[in-house]
Amino acid sequence: MTRTLVAGIGNIFLGDDGFGVETARRLAERRQPPHIEVVDIGVRGVHLAYQLLDGYDTLVLVDATARGEAPGTLYVIEYDGPGDGDTGDAGPAIDGHRMTPDTVLALLDTLCAGTGGQPPGRVLIVGCEPASVDEGMGLSPPVSDAVPRAVRLIEELLQGGEPAVAQAPGAEAST
């Protein structure tokens, strides 16, 4: 059976950056099949990279993702491998406190090369357009409203579907 890891990432002390953490928390409250693991990684990107060495076929990263749309807009992004995040020739800088999905995946590639491990065959990023990532706890209303939609979207993805990307009211859906 294939193994899937759903990882909520972000900083709950930076407003909407806590989207991934809150979405993972709500998803973990729901019954999942035994081959699906849901974790709150928060800002521990290095921990996530090491956890992925345990061997997962699919990784779903859940994070605040600023792409210029209306706050609360959800995105599903298929990660195509190193360089997909346009990090340049040097790759992302490793900073244990500010690890983006690109940084975590680049670190995972390095760890796999050194250990003979295999990275997940499929990596999806479920992102939400933030309204604010300023210091402060709690999600803005449009991002808070997006959390249950993100939970449903992730469950559809985990069931093998290709869901229509949920969107903020009045916003265009993006993939």
Tab-separated table of C-alpha atoms in Angstrom:
chain	number	residue	atom	x	y	z
A	1	MET	CA	0.000	0.000	0.000
A	2	THR	CA	1.243	3.482	-0.787
A	3	ARG	CA	2.168	5.761	2.110
A	4	THR	CA	1.169	9.407	2.179
A	5	LEU	CA	2.326	12.175	4.495
A	6	VAL	CA	0.281	15.362	4.840
A	7	ALA	CA	2.411	18.015	6.549
A	8	GLY	CA	1.072	21.321	7.808
A	9	ILE	CA	3.843	23.901	7.856
A	10	GLY	CA	3.966	27.495	8.993
A	11	ASN	CA	4.366	29.773	11.978
A	12	ILE	CA	1.274	30.269	14.151
A	13	PHE	CA	2.807	33.483	15.546
A	14	LEU	CA	2.729	35.144	12.106
A	15	GLY	CA	-0.995	35.407	11.424
A	16	ASP	CA	-2.023	33.620	8.243
A	17	ASP	CA	1.301	31.772	8.080
A	18	GLY	CA	-0.398	29.379	10.523
A	19	PHE	CA	-2.776	28.182	7.774
A	20	GLY	CA	-0.921	24.901	7.190
A	21	VAL	CA	-0.736	24.091	10.893
A	22	GLU	CA	-4.463	24.763	11.448
A	23	THR	CA	-5.468	22.810	8.352
A	24	ALA	CA	-3.356	19.814	9.434
A	25	ARG	CA	-4.864	19.986	12.931
A	26	ARG	CA	-8.398	19.899	11.537
A	27	LEU	CA	-7.545	17.148	9.049
A	28	ALA	CA	-5.965	15.048	11.829
A	29	GLU	CA	-9.235	15.253	13.795
A	30	ARG	CA	-10.953	13.380	10.974
A	31	ARG	CA	-10.590	9.651	10.457
A	32	GLN	CA	-7.923	8.830	7.874
A	33	PRO	CA	-6.939	5.464	6.384
A	34	PRO	CA	-3.892	3.860	8.060
A	35	HIS	CA	-1.619	4.602	5.083
A	36	ILE	CA	-2.172	8.371	5.481
A	37	GLU	CA	-0.293	10.240	8.193
A	38	VAL	CA	-1.134	13.858	9.042
A	39	VAL	CA	1.433	15.883	10.997
A	40	ASP	CA	1.844	19.437	12.254
A	41	ILE	CA	5.406	20.334	11.312
A	42	GLY	CA	5.085	24.034	12.074
A	43	VAL	CA	8.512	25.611	11.560
A	44	ARG	CA	10.489	22.368	11.965
A	45	GLY	CA	11.401	21.903	8.298
A	46	VAL	CA	14.555	19.935	9.082
A	47	HIS	CA	12.431	17.481	11.087
A	48	LEU	CA	10.144	17.060	8.068
A	49	ALA	CA	13.074	16.311	5.764
A	50	TYR	CA	14.342	13.608	8.128
A	51	GLN	CA	10.836	12.167	8.613
A	52	LEU	CA	10.511	11.806	4.849
A	53	LEU	CA	13.494	9.447	4.874
A	54	ASP	CA	11.095	6.869	6.387
A	55	GLY	CA	9.720	6.397	2.883
A	56	TYR	CA	6.532	7.990	1.614
A	57	ASP	CA	5.106	7.672	-1.867
A	58	THR	CA	3.222	10.970	-1.734
A	59	LEU	CA	3.821	14.169	0.208
A	60	VAL	CA	1.189	16.880	0.571
A	61	LEU	CA	2.593	20.115	2.010
A	62	VAL	CA	0.004	22.554	3.361
A	63	ASP	CA	1.218	26.136	3.678
A	64	ALA	CA	0.384	29.806	3.240
A	65	THR	CA	1.350	30.589	-0.350
A	66	ALA	CA	1.459	34.184	-1.558
A	67	ARG	CA	0.798	34.303	-5.301
A	68	GLY	CA	-1.042	37.596	-5.606
A	69	GLU	CA	-4.669	36.432	-5.615
A	70	ALA	CA	-7.444	37.323	-3.169
A	71	PRO	CA	-6.799	36.240	0.450
A	72	GLY	CA	-8.321	32.814	1.045
A	73	THR	CA	-7.706	31.578	-2.508
A	74	LEU	CA	-6.547	27.957	-2.456
A	75	TYR	CA	-3.909	26.533	-4.776
A	76	VAL	CA	-2.805	23.014	-5.653
A	77	ILE	CA	0.746	23.049	-6.973
A	78	GLU	CA	2.455	19.936	-8.320
A	79	TYR	CA	6.139	20.070	-7.368
A	80	ASP	CA	8.235	18.885	-10.310
A	81	GLY	CA	11.574	18.537	-8.559
A	82	PRO	CA	14.577	20.682	-7.716
A	83	GLY	CA	14.439	24.067	-9.350
A	84	ASP	CA	10.645	24.076	-9.596
A	85	GLY	CA	10.548	26.908	-7.084
A	86	ASP	CA	13.029	28.984	-9.128
A	87	THR	CA	15.681	29.061	-6.406
A	88	GLY	CA	18.603	29.683	-8.748
A	89	ASP	CA	21.742	27.621	-9.302
A	90	ALA	CA	22.846	27.723	-5.672
A	91	GLY	CA	19.573	26.289	-4.403
A	92	PRO	CA	17.805	27.523	-1.326
A	93	ALA	CA	19.763	28.584	1.731
A	94	ILE	CA	19.344	26.242	4.684
A	95	ASP	CA	17.930	28.142	7.652
A	96	GLY	CA	16.286	25.950	10.279
A	97	HIS	CA	13.874	28.716	11.272
A	98	ARG	CA	12.617	29.819	7.839
A	99	MET	CA	12.437	26.698	5.716
A	100	THR	CA	10.159	27.036	2.717
A	101	PRO	CA	8.788	23.967	0.921
A	102	ASP	CA	11.554	24.386	-1.700
A	103	THR	CA	14.196	24.378	1.038
A	104	VAL	CA	12.776	21.274	2.722
A	105	LEU	CA	12.620	19.409	-0.582
A	106	ALA	CA	16.158	20.458	-1.542
A	107	LEU	CA	17.409	19.248	1.846
A	108	LEU	CA	15.515	15.989	1.343
A	109	ASP	CA	17.196	15.491	-2.049
A	110	THR	CA	20.586	15.990	-0.383
A	111	LEU	CA	19.746	13.591	2.459
A	112	CYS	CA	18.470	10.955	0.028
A	113	ALA	CA	21.634	11.216	-2.052
A	114	GLY	CA	23.724	10.685	1.083
A	115	THR	CA	21.670	7.830	2.539
A	116	GLY	CA	20.365	6.030	-0.530
A	117	GLY	CA	16.805	6.935	0.477
A	118	GLN	CA	14.071	7.770	-1.984
A	119	PRO	CA	12.122	11.042	-1.990
A	120	PRO	CA	8.347	10.839	-2.443
A	121	GLY	CA	7.339	10.139	-6.029
A	122	ARG	CA	4.652	12.809	-5.934
A	123	VAL	CA	4.725	16.107	-4.064
A	124	LEU	CA	1.739	18.430	-3.915
A	125	ILE	CA	1.555	21.796	-2.226
A	126	VAL	CA	-1.878	22.905	-1.059
A	127	GLY	CA	-1.508	26.603	-0.461
A	128	CYS	CA	-3.710	29.440	0.667
A	129	GLU	CA	-3.261	33.091	-0.235
A	130	PRO	CA	-2.606	34.930	3.054
A	131	ALA	CA	-4.051	38.320	3.975
A	132	SER	CA	-1.301	39.043	6.517
A	133	VAL	CA	1.798	37.317	7.847
A	134	ASP	CA	2.557	40.043	10.368
A	135	GLU	CA	3.266	39.155	13.993
A	136	GLY	CA	0.153	38.019	15.791
A	137	MET	CA	-1.806	34.870	16.465
A	138	GLY	CA	-4.922	33.817	14.626
A	139	LEU	CA	-5.957	33.578	11.014
A	140	SER	CA	-7.640	36.414	9.138
A	141	PRO	CA	-11.329	35.821	8.303
A	142	PRO	CA	-10.775	34.848	4.629
A	143	VAL	CA	-7.983	32.415	5.511
A	144	SER	CA	-9.938	30.971	8.442
A	145	ASP	CA	-12.877	30.429	6.068
A	146	ALA	CA	-10.527	28.634	3.643
A	147	VAL	CA	-9.441	25.997	6.194
A	148	PRO	CA	-12.530	23.727	5.919
A	149	ARG	CA	-12.407	24.050	2.122
A	150	ALA	CA	-8.734	23.045	2.210
A	151	VAL	CA	-9.544	20.015	4.376
A	152	ARG	CA	-12.146	18.866	1.835
A	153	LEU	CA	-9.779	19.539	-1.068
A	154	ILE	CA	-6.984	17.498	0.568
A	155	GLU	CA	-9.369	14.621	1.280
A	156	GLU	CA	-10.401	14.630	-2.392
A	157	LEU	CA	-6.744	14.559	-3.438
A	158	LEU	CA	-6.048	11.668	-1.050
A	159	GLN	CA	-8.948	9.713	-2.536
A	160	GLY	CA	-7.273	9.985	-5.922
A	161	GLY	CA	-9.498	12.673	-7.329
A	162	GLU	CA	-8.550	15.773	-9.222
A	163	PRO	CA	-10.727	18.278	-7.390
A	164	ALA	CA	-11.559	21.673	-8.722
A	165	VAL	CA	-9.422	24.079	-6.754
A	166	ALA	CA	-11.499	25.828	-4.125
A	167	GLN	CA	-11.362	29.580	-4.244
A	168	ALA	CA	-12.076	32.657	-2.217
A	169	PRO	CA	-15.392	34.352	-2.935
A	170	GLY	CA	-14.958	36.490	-6.049
A	171	ALA	CA	-11.503	35.063	-6.825
A	172	GLU	CA	-10.203	32.998	-9.699
A	173	ALA	CA	-9.149	29.408	-8.979
A	174	SER	CA	-5.468	28.721	-9.589
A	175	THR	CA	-3.311	25.651	-10.083
